[in-house]
């Protein structure tokens, strides 16, 4: 610990000792030699505490040594940030609180210190305190930065209304747009309404989401499920199929509800046509399994097996193998059936533990759909995994 911290502090404090310290020495004592006598011993004392692995005592010394003044605010901020970067958030909080407590700060410096203290709280998981800190900054020159941190907090708290509000504040002063994220927030609101069976507001939120980002597959997916609940199967098919253009990689996730919609309209043959039209590269294994189900229902298991064997060469997958074993079991009897059942237990277990989604940013793997990655918090980075090459157990 001490080596890295020592390096960081030396980097920070040497210029202080050599520059600001001498400045203060001159300012206060009008005599550099008196600085050496009065300030430098304290400075060395602080360094000694670091070498002796007593960083708290070192902080006390440095905080006293670095009298807060317009000349040393930057040093305090840098010292606090250094501690935070090292994961020592408690110490960062102490440094930043010490800074804020000084009455001599300008409004600008005070806001800057409040931002840093807010980040300390955020990184230590004290969301309530961070929220208060950043909200107090919404009327300052730091409002844009504060709004972006608030977006992070409200996403964590799943307060989608406030997340929308702060994303809009941030957009006002930025060339970057958050409209894709805002569309997800509205889609989340629609999902919540759908769960409570409040279909009218759910419909409104879907509209808002698509207005914000016409390519929001999340909104189309919620819309499809809403229309299914209302038994508007034609409208549901329209919403689900929209995903093909919005985010083709997600069409595989709506094939089962699409099949249900076509069935309820007594148009299963249309679903089969649609499956044949879709390129395998977009839908991967889900499409092939759906097709094999359809072939089994209409032409028998032998044809479905032949179809799967053909496709397995094109896009090998454990899920396809598992389905192949299912189909083979139908016609088998006796010893062969026992062997296949044993094989099925194995493939069944493999499918059970398999990740179906992966984050392209951080590699996080999941078994269900996440529009925001739970690990790296990016939106739209968790995508369905297609084929055995990407499958991991
Ligand atoms: Zn991620």
mmCIF file of C-alpha atoms and ligand atoms in Angstrom:
data_model
loop_
_atom_site.group_PDB
_atom_site.id
_atom_site.type_symbol
_atom_site.label_atom_id
_atom_site.label_comp_id
_atom_site.label_asym_id
_atom_site.label_seq_id
_atom_site.Cartn_x
_atom_site.Cartn_y
_atom_site.Cartn_z
ATOM 1 C CA UNK A 1 0.000 0.000 0.000
ATOM 2 C CA UNK A 2 2.423 2.679 1.032
ATOM 3 C CA UNK A 3 4.585 2.551 -2.097
ATOM 4 C CA UNK A 4 1.779 3.487 -4.492
ATOM 5 C CA UNK A 5 0.229 5.993 -2.116
ATOM 6 C CA UNK A 6 3.599 7.434 -1.310
ATOM 7 C CA UNK A 7 4.311 7.838 -5.030
ATOM 8 C CA UNK A 8 0.957 9.541 -5.561
ATOM 9 C CA UNK A 9 1.304 11.829 -2.574
ATOM 10 C CA UNK A 10 4.856 12.740 -3.394
ATOM 11 C CA UNK A 11 3.729 13.625 -6.886
ATOM 12 C CA UNK A 12 0.964 15.763 -5.424
ATOM 13 C CA UNK A 13 2.711 17.257 -2.484
ATOM 14 C CA UNK A 14 6.197 17.938 -3.706
ATOM 15 C CA UNK A 15 5.023 20.812 -5.872
ATOM 16 C CA UNK A 16 3.058 22.018 -2.871
ATOM 17 C CA UNK A 17 6.059 21.920 -0.634
ATOM 18 C CA UNK A 18 8.192 23.460 -3.301
ATOM 19 C CA UNK A 19 5.618 25.881 -4.652
ATOM 20 C CA UNK A 20 2.566 26.616 -2.584
ATOM 21 C CA UNK A 21 4.459 25.938 0.632
ATOM 22 C CA UNK A 22 7.085 28.444 -0.272
ATOM 23 C CA UNK A 23 4.313 30.752 -1.399
ATOM 24 C CA UNK A 24 2.683 30.479 2.017
ATOM 25 C CA UNK A 25 5.990 30.723 3.706
ATOM 26 C CA UNK A 26 6.620 33.954 1.885
ATOM 27 C CA UNK A 27 3.108 35.164 2.392
ATOM 28 C CA UNK A 28 2.980 34.326 6.068
ATOM 29 C CA UNK A 29 6.438 34.609 7.315
ATOM 30 C CA UNK A 30 8.150 36.646 4.590
ATOM 31 C CA UNK A 31 11.086 34.395 5.052
ATOM 32 C CA UNK A 32 11.628 31.069 3.269
ATOM 33 C CA UNK A 33 13.913 29.851 6.004
ATOM 34 C CA UNK A 34 11.088 30.079 8.544
ATOM 35 C CA UNK A 35 8.985 27.831 6.250
ATOM 36 C CA UNK A 36 11.699 25.186 6.463
ATOM 37 C CA UNK A 37 11.558 25.486 10.232
ATOM 38 C CA UNK A 38 7.758 25.657 10.660
ATOM 39 C CA UNK A 39 6.197 23.810 7.721
ATOM 40 C CA UNK A 40 8.741 21.371 6.350
ATOM 41 C CA UNK A 41 9.026 19.338 9.589
ATOM 42 C CA UNK A 42 5.256 18.754 9.454
ATOM 43 C CA UNK A 43 5.539 17.773 5.811
ATOM 44 C CA UNK A 44 8.216 15.185 6.600
ATOM 45 C CA UNK A 45 6.135 14.009 9.533
ATOM 46 C CA UNK A 46 3.259 13.342 7.100
ATOM 47 C CA UNK A 47 5.533 11.409 4.772
ATOM 48 C CA UNK A 48 6.838 9.376 7.707
ATOM 49 C CA UNK A 49 3.274 8.380 8.611
ATOM 50 C CA UNK A 50 2.758 7.118 5.052
ATOM 51 C CA UNK A 51 5.980 5.135 5.142
ATOM 52 C CA UNK A 52 4.869 3.689 8.498
ATOM 53 C CA UNK A 53 1.531 2.706 6.913
ATOM 54 C CA UNK A 54 -0.474 5.155 8.986
ATOM 55 C CA UNK A 55 -2.362 6.998 6.209
ATOM 56 C CA UNK A 56 -5.015 8.453 8.557
ATOM 57 C CA UNK A 57 -2.389 10.231 10.627
ATOM 58 C CA UNK A 58 -0.714 11.333 7.401
ATOM 59 C CA UNK A 59 -3.999 12.827 6.183
ATOM 60 C CA UNK A 60 -4.371 14.778 9.448
ATOM 61 C CA UNK A 61 -0.937 16.252 8.973
ATOM 62 C CA UNK A 62 -1.446 17.106 5.313
ATOM 63 C CA UNK A 63 -4.867 18.611 5.942
ATOM 64 C CA UNK A 64 -3.373 20.914 8.572
ATOM 65 C CA UNK A 65 -0.383 21.617 6.386
ATOM 66 C CA UNK A 66 -2.404 22.439 3.309
ATOM 67 C CA UNK A 67 -4.216 25.443 4.625
ATOM 68 C CA UNK A 68 -7.238 25.806 2.432
ATOM 69 C CA UNK A 69 -6.840 28.763 0.202
ATOM 70 C CA UNK A 70 -7.504 29.448 -3.433
ATOM 71 C CA UNK A 71 -3.933 28.189 -4.011
ATOM 72 C CA UNK A 72 -4.427 24.777 -2.369
ATOM 73 C CA UNK A 73 -7.968 23.795 -3.284
ATOM 74 C CA UNK A 74 -6.716 21.939 -6.373
ATOM 75 C CA UNK A 75 -4.256 19.996 -4.211
ATOM 76 C CA UNK A 76 -7.025 18.982 -1.805
ATOM 77 C CA UNK A 77 -9.196 17.862 -4.708
ATOM 78 C CA UNK A 78 -6.310 15.908 -6.237
ATOM 79 C CA UNK A 79 -5.502 14.283 -2.864
ATOM 80 C CA UNK A 80 -9.160 13.260 -2.377
ATOM 81 C CA UNK A 81 -9.395 11.898 -5.919
ATOM 82 C CA UNK A 82 -6.185 9.957 -5.445
ATOM 83 C CA UNK A 83 -7.676 8.195 -2.420
ATOM 84 C CA UNK A 84 -10.903 7.487 -4.309
ATOM 85 C CA UNK A 85 -9.044 6.017 -7.275
ATOM 86 C CA UNK A 86 -7.245 3.703 -4.879
ATOM 87 C CA UNK A 87 -10.624 2.575 -3.513
ATOM 88 C CA UNK A 88 -10.065 4.341 -0.165
ATOM 89 C CA UNK A 89 -13.347 6.203 -0.368
ATOM 90 C CA UNK A 90 -13.625 6.947 3.386
ATOM 91 C CA UNK A 91 -10.390 8.901 3.208
ATOM 92 C CA UNK A 92 -11.494 10.687 0.043
ATOM 93 C CA UNK A 93 -14.702 11.708 1.865
ATOM 94 C CA UNK A 94 -12.676 13.122 4.777
ATOM 95 C CA UNK A 95 -10.509 15.203 2.476
ATOM 96 C CA UNK A 96 -13.476 16.560 0.498
ATOM 97 C CA UNK A 97 -15.562 17.221 3.636
ATOM 98 C CA UNK A 98 -12.631 19.093 5.137
ATOM 99 C CA UNK A 99 -12.498 21.221 2.028
ATOM 100 C CA UNK A 100 -16.236 22.005 2.023
ATOM 101 C CA UNK A 101 -16.113 22.987 5.704
ATOM 102 C CA UNK A 102 -13.759 25.880 4.889
ATOM 103 C CA UNK A 103 -15.605 29.235 4.762
ATOM 104 C CA UNK A 104 -13.072 30.807 2.403
ATOM 105 C CA UNK A 105 -14.100 28.820 -0.679
ATOM 106 C CA UNK A 106 -15.540 30.587 -3.683
ATOM 107 C CA UNK A 107 -18.933 29.421 -5.004
ATOM 108 C CA UNK A 108 -17.177 27.736 -7.917
ATOM 109 C CA UNK A 109 -14.694 25.899 -5.677
ATOM 110 C CA UNK A 110 -17.435 24.829 -3.293
ATOM 111 C CA UNK A 111 -19.503 23.372 -6.160
ATOM 112 C CA UNK A 112 -16.437 21.540 -7.436
ATOM 113 C CA UNK A 113 -15.804 20.031 -3.992
ATOM 114 C CA UNK A 114 -19.487 19.048 -3.689
ATOM 115 C CA UNK A 115 -19.276 17.215 -7.044
ATOM 116 C CA UNK A 116 -16.243 15.275 -5.792
ATOM 117 C CA UNK A 117 -17.907 14.443 -2.471
ATOM 118 C CA UNK A 118 -21.005 13.306 -4.382
ATOM 119 C CA UNK A 119 -18.826 10.973 -6.488
ATOM 120 C CA UNK A 120 -17.229 9.609 -3.278
ATOM 121 C CA UNK A 121 -20.701 8.763 -1.923
ATOM 122 C CA UNK A 122 -21.768 7.288 -5.256
ATOM 123 C CA UNK A 123 -18.716 5.025 -5.473
ATOM 124 C CA UNK A 124 -19.211 3.857 -1.881
ATOM 125 C CA UNK A 125 -22.844 2.949 -2.614
ATOM 126 C CA UNK A 126 -24.344 5.736 -0.463
ATOM 127 C CA UNK A 127 -26.842 6.666 -3.152
ATOM 128 C CA UNK A 128 -29.135 8.756 -0.912
ATOM 129 C CA UNK A 129 -26.274 11.026 0.159
ATOM 130 C CA UNK A 130 -24.933 11.265 -3.397
ATOM 131 C CA UNK A 131 -28.410 12.143 -4.651
ATOM 132 C CA UNK A 132 -28.770 15.014 -2.145
ATOM 133 C CA UNK A 133 -25.318 16.287 -3.084
ATOM 134 C CA UNK A 134 -25.966 16.274 -6.857
ATOM 135 C CA UNK A 135 -29.486 17.665 -6.548
ATOM 136 C CA UNK A 136 -28.059 20.670 -4.695
ATOM 137 C CA UNK A 137 -25.823 21.268 -7.712
ATOM 138 C CA UNK A 138 -28.627 21.411 -10.286
ATOM 139 C CA UNK A 139 -28.829 25.193 -9.917
ATOM 140 C CA UNK A 140 -25.084 25.736 -10.291
ATOM 141 C CA UNK A 141 -22.647 25.871 -13.178
ATOM 142 C CA UNK A 142 -22.038 22.145 -12.497
ATOM 143 C CA UNK A 143 -25.638 21.203 -13.238
ATOM 144 C CA UNK A 144 -24.824 19.233 -16.380
ATOM 145 C CA UNK A 145 -22.239 17.048 -14.613
ATOM 146 C CA UNK A 146 -24.523 16.633 -11.599
ATOM 147 C CA UNK A 147 -27.409 15.620 -13.887
ATOM 148 C CA UNK A 148 -25.307 12.869 -15.491
ATOM 149 C CA UNK A 149 -24.404 11.424 -12.081
ATOM 150 C CA UNK A 150 -28.073 11.665 -11.073
ATOM 151 C CA UNK A 151 -28.980 9.666 -14.201
ATOM 152 C CA UNK A 152 -26.626 6.931 -12.932
ATOM 153 C CA UNK A 153 -28.265 7.043 -9.477
ATOM 154 C CA UNK A 154 -31.845 6.993 -10.781
ATOM 155 C CA UNK A 155 -31.055 4.088 -13.113
ATOM 156 C CA UNK A 156 -29.748 2.177 -10.076
ATOM 157 C CA UNK A 157 -32.862 3.122 -8.086
ATOM 158 C CA UNK A 158 -35.056 2.346 -11.136
ATOM 159 C CA UNK A 159 -36.682 5.763 -10.780
ATOM 160 C CA UNK A 160 -37.329 6.130 -14.500
ATOM 161 C CA UNK A 161 -39.253 9.447 -14.296
ATOM 162 C CA UNK A 162 -36.348 11.196 -12.594
ATOM 163 C CA UNK A 163 -33.870 9.476 -14.920
ATOM 164 C CA UNK A 164 -35.723 10.969 -17.917
ATOM 165 C CA UNK A 165 -35.744 14.415 -16.265
ATOM 166 C CA UNK A 166 -31.997 14.408 -15.545
ATOM 167 C CA UNK A 167 -31.076 12.918 -18.929
ATOM 168 C CA UNK A 168 -32.878 15.863 -20.535
ATOM 169 C CA UNK A 169 -30.997 18.367 -18.318
ATOM 170 C CA UNK A 170 -27.704 16.758 -19.357
ATOM 171 C CA UNK A 171 -28.652 16.837 -23.057
ATOM 172 C CA UNK A 172 -29.282 20.599 -22.921
ATOM 173 C CA UNK A 173 -25.558 21.273 -22.558
ATOM 174 C CA UNK A 174 -24.078 18.376 -24.443
ATOM 175 C CA UNK A 175 -23.555 17.414 -28.041
ATOM 176 C CA UNK A 176 -24.110 13.779 -27.014
ATOM 177 C CA UNK A 177 -27.672 12.604 -26.962
ATOM 178 C CA UNK A 178 -29.264 10.268 -24.473
ATOM 179 C CA UNK A 179 -32.425 9.646 -26.513
ATOM 180 C CA UNK A 180 -31.756 5.884 -26.808
ATOM 181 C CA UNK A 181 -31.493 5.635 -23.025
ATOM 182 C CA UNK A 182 -34.599 7.788 -22.527
ATOM 183 C CA UNK A 183 -36.480 5.387 -24.848
ATOM 184 C CA UNK A 184 -35.432 2.507 -22.568
ATOM 185 C CA UNK A 185 -36.639 4.444 -19.491
ATOM 186 C CA UNK A 186 -40.073 4.875 -21.119
ATOM 187 C CA UNK A 187 -40.069 1.193 -22.102
ATOM 188 C CA UNK A 188 -39.304 0.300 -18.468
ATOM 189 C CA UNK A 189 -42.259 2.462 -17.393
ATOM 190 C CA UNK A 190 -44.425 0.619 -19.946
ATOM 191 C CA UNK A 191 -43.235 -2.747 -18.555
ATOM 192 C CA UNK A 192 -44.157 -1.648 -15.017
ATOM 193 C CA UNK A 193 -47.645 -0.582 -16.182
ATOM 194 C CA UNK A 194 -48.061 -3.860 -18.053
ATOM 195 C CA UNK A 195 -47.157 -5.815 -14.903
ATOM 196 C CA UNK A 196 -49.874 -3.853 -13.032
ATOM 197 C CA UNK A 197 -52.306 -4.415 -15.914
ATOM 198 C CA UNK A 198 -52.527 -0.650 -16.531
ATOM 199 C CA UNK A 199 -52.665 -1.025 -20.293
ATOM 200 C CA UNK A 200 -53.616 2.527 -21.244
ATOM 201 C CA UNK A 201 -50.613 4.252 -19.638
ATOM 202 C CA UNK A 202 -48.418 1.374 -20.877
ATOM 203 C CA UNK A 203 -49.485 2.225 -24.428
ATOM 204 C CA UNK A 204 -48.656 5.907 -23.843
ATOM 205 C CA UNK A 205 -45.159 5.091 -22.578
ATOM 206 C CA UNK A 206 -44.510 2.843 -25.598
ATOM 207 C CA UNK A 207 -45.446 5.745 -27.884
ATOM 208 C CA UNK A 208 -43.105 8.075 -25.982
ATOM 209 C CA UNK A 209 -40.278 5.519 -26.217
ATOM 210 C CA UNK A 210 -40.675 5.120 -29.986
ATOM 211 C CA UNK A 211 -40.927 8.879 -30.427
ATOM 212 C CA UNK A 212 -37.614 9.221 -28.595
ATOM 213 C CA UNK A 213 -35.959 6.395 -30.560
ATOM 214 C CA UNK A 214 -37.861 4.825 -33.451
ATOM 215 C CA UNK A 215 -35.387 1.912 -33.368
ATOM 216 C CA UNK A 216 -36.117 0.940 -29.766
ATOM 217 C CA UNK A 217 -36.632 -2.866 -29.965
ATOM 218 C CA UNK A 218 -37.320 -2.846 -26.213
ATOM 219 C CA UNK A 219 -40.463 -0.739 -26.769
ATOM 220 C CA UNK A 220 -41.616 -2.924 -29.683
ATOM 221 C CA UNK A 221 -41.207 -6.041 -27.560
ATOM 222 C CA UNK A 222 -43.339 -4.565 -24.752
ATOM 223 C CA UNK A 223 -45.881 -3.392 -27.342
ATOM 224 C CA UNK A 224 -46.145 -6.905 -28.826
ATOM 225 C CA UNK A 225 -46.842 -8.402 -25.386
ATOM 226 C CA UNK A 226 -49.385 -5.675 -24.604
ATOM 227 C CA UNK A 227 -51.272 -6.371 -27.842
ATOM 228 C CA UNK A 228 -51.219 -10.100 -27.070
ATOM 229 C CA UNK A 229 -52.794 -9.386 -23.670
ATOM 230 C CA UNK A 230 -55.546 -7.474 -25.462
ATOM 231 C CA UNK A 231 -55.844 -10.350 -27.983
ATOM 232 C CA UNK A 232 -54.922 -7.960 -30.809
ATOM 233 C CA UNK A 233 -52.772 -10.609 -32.482
ATOM 234 C CA UNK A 234 -52.389 -8.770 -35.796
ATOM 235 C CA UNK A 235 -51.106 -5.680 -34.002
ATOM 236 C CA UNK A 236 -48.826 -7.861 -31.838
ATOM 237 C CA UNK A 237 -47.317 -9.486 -34.985
ATOM 238 C CA UNK A 238 -46.728 -6.016 -36.455
ATOM 239 C CA UNK A 239 -44.932 -4.857 -33.287
ATOM 240 C CA UNK A 240 -42.778 -7.993 -32.970
ATOM 241 C CA UNK A 241 -41.835 -7.972 -36.665
ATOM 242 C CA UNK A 242 -40.719 -4.348 -36.370
ATOM 243 C CA UNK A 243 -37.777 -5.656 -34.309
ATOM 244 C CA UNK A 244 -36.394 -7.289 -37.459
ATOM 245 C CA UNK A 245 -35.473 -3.813 -38.732
ATOM 246 C CA UNK A 246 -34.777 -2.178 -35.352
ATOM 247 C CA UNK A 247 -32.390 -4.761 -33.890
ATOM 248 C CA UNK A 248 -32.318 -7.981 -35.999
ATOM 249 C CA UNK A 249 -30.350 -9.908 -33.367
ATOM 250 C CA UNK A 250 -33.369 -9.726 -31.036
ATOM 251 C CA UNK A 251 -35.910 -11.211 -33.474
ATOM 252 C CA UNK A 252 -34.928 -14.655 -32.132
ATOM 253 C CA UNK A 253 -36.383 -13.602 -28.765
ATOM 254 C CA UNK A 254 -39.904 -13.048 -30.110
ATOM 255 C CA UNK A 255 -40.300 -16.152 -32.283
ATOM 256 C CA UNK A 256 -42.279 -18.033 -29.608
ATOM 257 C CA UNK A 257 -44.851 -15.221 -29.021
ATOM 258 C CA UNK A 258 -45.003 -14.728 -32.821
ATOM 259 C CA UNK A 259 -45.845 -18.422 -33.237
ATOM 260 C CA UNK A 260 -48.620 -18.058 -30.599
ATOM 261 C CA UNK A 261 -50.069 -15.016 -32.407
ATOM 262 C CA UNK A 262 -50.156 -16.805 -35.791
ATOM 263 C CA UNK A 263 -51.701 -19.872 -34.187
ATOM 264 C CA UNK A 264 -54.413 -17.782 -32.539
ATOM 265 C CA UNK A 265 -55.192 -16.278 -35.942
ATOM 266 C CA UNK A 266 -55.240 -19.813 -37.364
ATOM 267 C CA UNK A 267 -52.410 -18.892 -39.715
ATOM 268 C CA UNK A 268 -49.555 -21.143 -38.602
ATOM 269 C CA UNK A 269 -48.510 -21.599 -42.261
ATOM 270 C CA UNK A 270 -47.743 -17.835 -42.364
ATOM 271 C CA UNK A 271 -45.405 -18.276 -39.426
ATOM 272 C CA UNK A 272 -43.634 -21.072 -41.314
ATOM 273 C CA UNK A 273 -43.254 -18.795 -44.360
ATOM 274 C CA UNK A 274 -41.886 -16.062 -42.119
ATOM 275 C CA UNK A 275 -39.359 -18.444 -40.535
ATOM 276 C CA UNK A 276 -38.126 -19.501 -43.964
ATOM 277 C CA UNK A 277 -37.734 -15.855 -45.003
ATOM 278 C CA UNK A 278 -35.535 -14.937 -42.030
ATOM 279 C CA UNK A 279 -31.799 -15.266 -42.565
ATOM 280 C CA UNK A 280 -30.290 -17.781 -40.090
ATOM 281 C CA UNK A 281 -27.522 -15.328 -39.272
ATOM 282 C CA UNK A 282 -30.123 -13.095 -37.598
ATOM 283 C CA UNK A 283 -32.111 -15.616 -35.653
ATOM 284 C CA UNK A 284 -29.696 -18.466 -35.096
ATOM 285 C CA UNK A 285 -30.733 -21.498 -33.151
ATOM 286 C CA UNK A 286 -34.188 -20.285 -32.039
ATOM 287 C CA UNK A 287 -35.376 -20.100 -35.638
ATOM 288 C CA UNK A 288 -34.078 -23.586 -36.453
ATOM 289 C CA UNK A 289 -35.689 -25.104 -33.356
ATOM 290 C CA UNK A 290 -39.000 -23.408 -34.135
ATOM 291 C CA UNK A 291 -38.820 -24.737 -37.702
ATOM 292 C CA UNK A 292 -38.035 -28.250 -36.492
ATOM 293 C CA UNK A 293 -41.072 -28.095 -34.144
ATOM 294 C CA UNK A 294 -43.232 -27.079 -37.059
ATOM 295 C CA UNK A 295 -41.881 -29.875 -39.296
ATOM 296 C CA UNK A 296 -42.434 -32.396 -36.504
ATOM 297 C CA UNK A 297 -46.057 -31.319 -36.063
ATOM 298 C CA UNK A 298 -46.821 -31.406 -39.780
ATOM 299 C CA UNK A 299 -44.471 -33.990 -41.305
ATOM 300 C CA UNK A 300 -43.361 -36.177 -38.408
ATOM 301 C CA UNK A 301 -40.234 -36.544 -36.284
ATOM 302 C CA UNK A 302 -38.082 -38.298 -38.956
ATOM 303 C CA UNK A 303 -38.262 -35.272 -41.254
ATOM 304 C CA UNK A 304 -37.611 -32.939 -38.320
ATOM 305 C CA UNK A 305 -34.499 -34.990 -37.428
ATOM 306 C CA UNK A 306 -33.218 -34.816 -41.033
ATOM 307 C CA UNK A 307 -33.785 -31.061 -41.044
ATOM 308 C CA UNK A 308 -31.891 -30.594 -37.751
ATOM 309 C CA UNK A 309 -28.930 -32.752 -38.896
ATOM 310 C CA UNK A 310 -28.626 -30.604 -42.039
ATOM 311 C CA UNK A 311 -28.748 -27.387 -40.023
ATOM 312 C CA UNK A 312 -26.351 -28.657 -37.346
ATOM 313 C CA UNK A 313 -23.548 -28.589 -39.892
ATOM 314 C CA UNK A 314 -24.344 -24.981 -40.703
ATOM 315 C CA UNK A 315 -24.781 -23.699 -37.137
ATOM 316 C CA UNK A 316 -23.781 -26.313 -34.525
ATOM 317 C CA UNK A 317 -25.325 -25.766 -31.104
ATOM 318 C CA UNK A 318 -25.892 -27.699 -27.878
ATOM 319 C CA UNK A 319 -29.552 -26.636 -27.906
ATOM 320 C CA UNK A 320 -29.962 -28.165 -31.358
ATOM 321 C CA UNK A 321 -28.290 -31.362 -30.154
ATOM 322 C CA UNK A 322 -30.669 -31.464 -27.181
ATOM 323 C CA UNK A 323 -33.656 -31.066 -29.525
ATOM 324 C CA UNK A 324 -32.266 -33.786 -31.791
ATOM 325 C CA UNK A 325 -32.115 -36.198 -28.838
ATOM 326 C CA UNK A 326 -35.736 -35.283 -27.923
ATOM 327 C CA UNK A 327 -36.898 -36.116 -31.432
ATOM 328 C CA UNK A 328 -34.852 -39.319 -31.629
ATOM 329 C CA UNK A 329 -36.351 -40.527 -28.348
ATOM 330 C CA UNK A 330 -39.857 -40.520 -29.896
ATOM 331 C CA UNK A 331 -39.144 -43.473 -32.189
ATOM 332 C CA UNK A 332 -36.741 -45.456 -29.983
ATOM 333 C CA UNK A 333 -37.514 -48.377 -27.697
ATOM 334 C CA UNK A 334 -35.666 -50.756 -25.362
ATOM 335 C CA UNK A 335 -31.913 -50.498 -24.850
ATOM 336 C CA UNK A 336 -31.461 -47.703 -27.399
ATOM 337 C CA UNK A 337 -34.090 -45.616 -25.641
ATOM 338 C CA UNK A 338 -32.330 -46.085 -22.259
ATOM 339 C CA UNK A 339 -29.032 -44.984 -23.813
ATOM 340 C CA UNK A 340 -30.644 -41.947 -25.413
ATOM 341 C CA UNK A 341 -32.372 -41.004 -22.130
ATOM 342 C CA UNK A 342 -28.988 -41.023 -20.445
ATOM 343 C CA UNK A 343 -27.640 -38.801 -23.250
ATOM 344 C CA UNK A 344 -30.675 -36.514 -22.889
ATOM 345 C CA UNK A 345 -29.953 -35.984 -19.184
ATOM 346 C CA UNK A 346 -26.494 -34.780 -20.138
ATOM 347 C CA UNK A 347 -27.587 -32.422 -22.953
ATOM 348 C CA UNK A 348 -30.485 -31.192 -20.781
ATOM 349 C CA UNK A 349 -28.019 -30.196 -18.050
ATOM 350 C CA UNK A 350 -25.751 -28.465 -20.560
ATOM 351 C CA UNK A 351 -28.669 -26.430 -21.918
ATOM 352 C CA UNK A 352 -29.798 -25.597 -18.372
ATOM 353 C CA UNK A 353 -26.529 -23.924 -17.398
ATOM 354 C CA UNK A 354 -25.852 -22.326 -20.758
ATOM 355 C CA UNK A 355 -25.747 -18.535 -21.065
ATOM 356 C CA UNK A 356 -28.097 -17.240 -23.718
ATOM 357 C CA UNK A 357 -26.872 -13.626 -23.684
ATOM 358 C CA UNK A 358 -23.503 -11.905 -23.513
ATOM 359 C CA UNK A 359 -22.430 -8.295 -23.030
ATOM 360 C CA UNK A 360 -20.269 -7.145 -25.936
ATOM 361 C CA UNK A 361 -18.645 -4.527 -23.688
ATOM 362 C CA UNK A 362 -17.630 -6.427 -20.530
ATOM 363 C CA UNK A 363 -18.354 -10.078 -21.356
ATOM 364 C CA UNK A 364 -21.082 -10.469 -18.700
ATOM 365 C CA UNK A 365 -23.172 -13.572 -19.405
ATOM 366 C CA UNK A 366 -26.835 -13.974 -18.610
ATOM 367 C CA UNK A 367 -29.620 -16.465 -19.112
ATOM 368 C CA UNK A 368 -32.300 -13.839 -19.678
ATOM 369 C CA UNK A 369 -32.557 -10.583 -21.566
ATOM 370 C CA UNK A 370 -31.060 -7.391 -20.029
ATOM 371 C CA UNK A 371 -31.407 -4.076 -21.849
ATOM 372 C CA UNK A 372 -28.863 -2.590 -19.422
ATOM 373 C CA UNK A 373 -25.862 -4.740 -18.539
ATOM 374 C CA UNK A 374 -25.975 -5.473 -14.761
ATOM 375 C CA UNK A 375 -22.170 -5.468 -14.633
ATOM 376 C CA UNK A 376 -20.901 -2.535 -16.735
ATOM 377 C CA UNK A 377 -24.257 -0.630 -16.761
ATOM 378 C CA UNK A 378 -24.099 -0.003 -20.526
ATOM 379 C CA UNK A 379 -27.344 -0.068 -22.456
ATOM 380 C CA UNK A 380 -27.909 -2.247 -25.557
ATOM 381 C CA UNK A 381 -24.692 -4.241 -25.125
ATOM 382 C CA UNK A 382 -26.178 -7.548 -23.880
ATOM 383 C CA UNK A 383 -27.052 -9.545 -27.009
ATOM 384 C CA UNK A 384 -28.331 -13.070 -27.694
ATOM 385 C CA UNK A 385 -25.554 -15.619 -28.273
ATOM 386 C CA UNK A 386 -25.881 -17.476 -31.577
ATOM 387 C CA UNK A 387 -24.325 -20.882 -32.160
ATOM 388 C CA UNK A 388 -21.929 -23.191 -30.340
ATOM 389 C CA UNK A 389 -18.871 -21.033 -31.029
ATOM 390 C CA UNK A 390 -20.066 -18.453 -28.507
ATOM 391 C CA UNK A 391 -21.718 -20.898 -26.094
ATOM 392 C CA UNK A 392 -19.988 -21.305 -22.747
ATOM 393 C CA UNK A 393 -20.877 -23.507 -19.827
HETATM 394 ZN ZN1 LIG B 1 -21.427 -5.299 -19.610
#
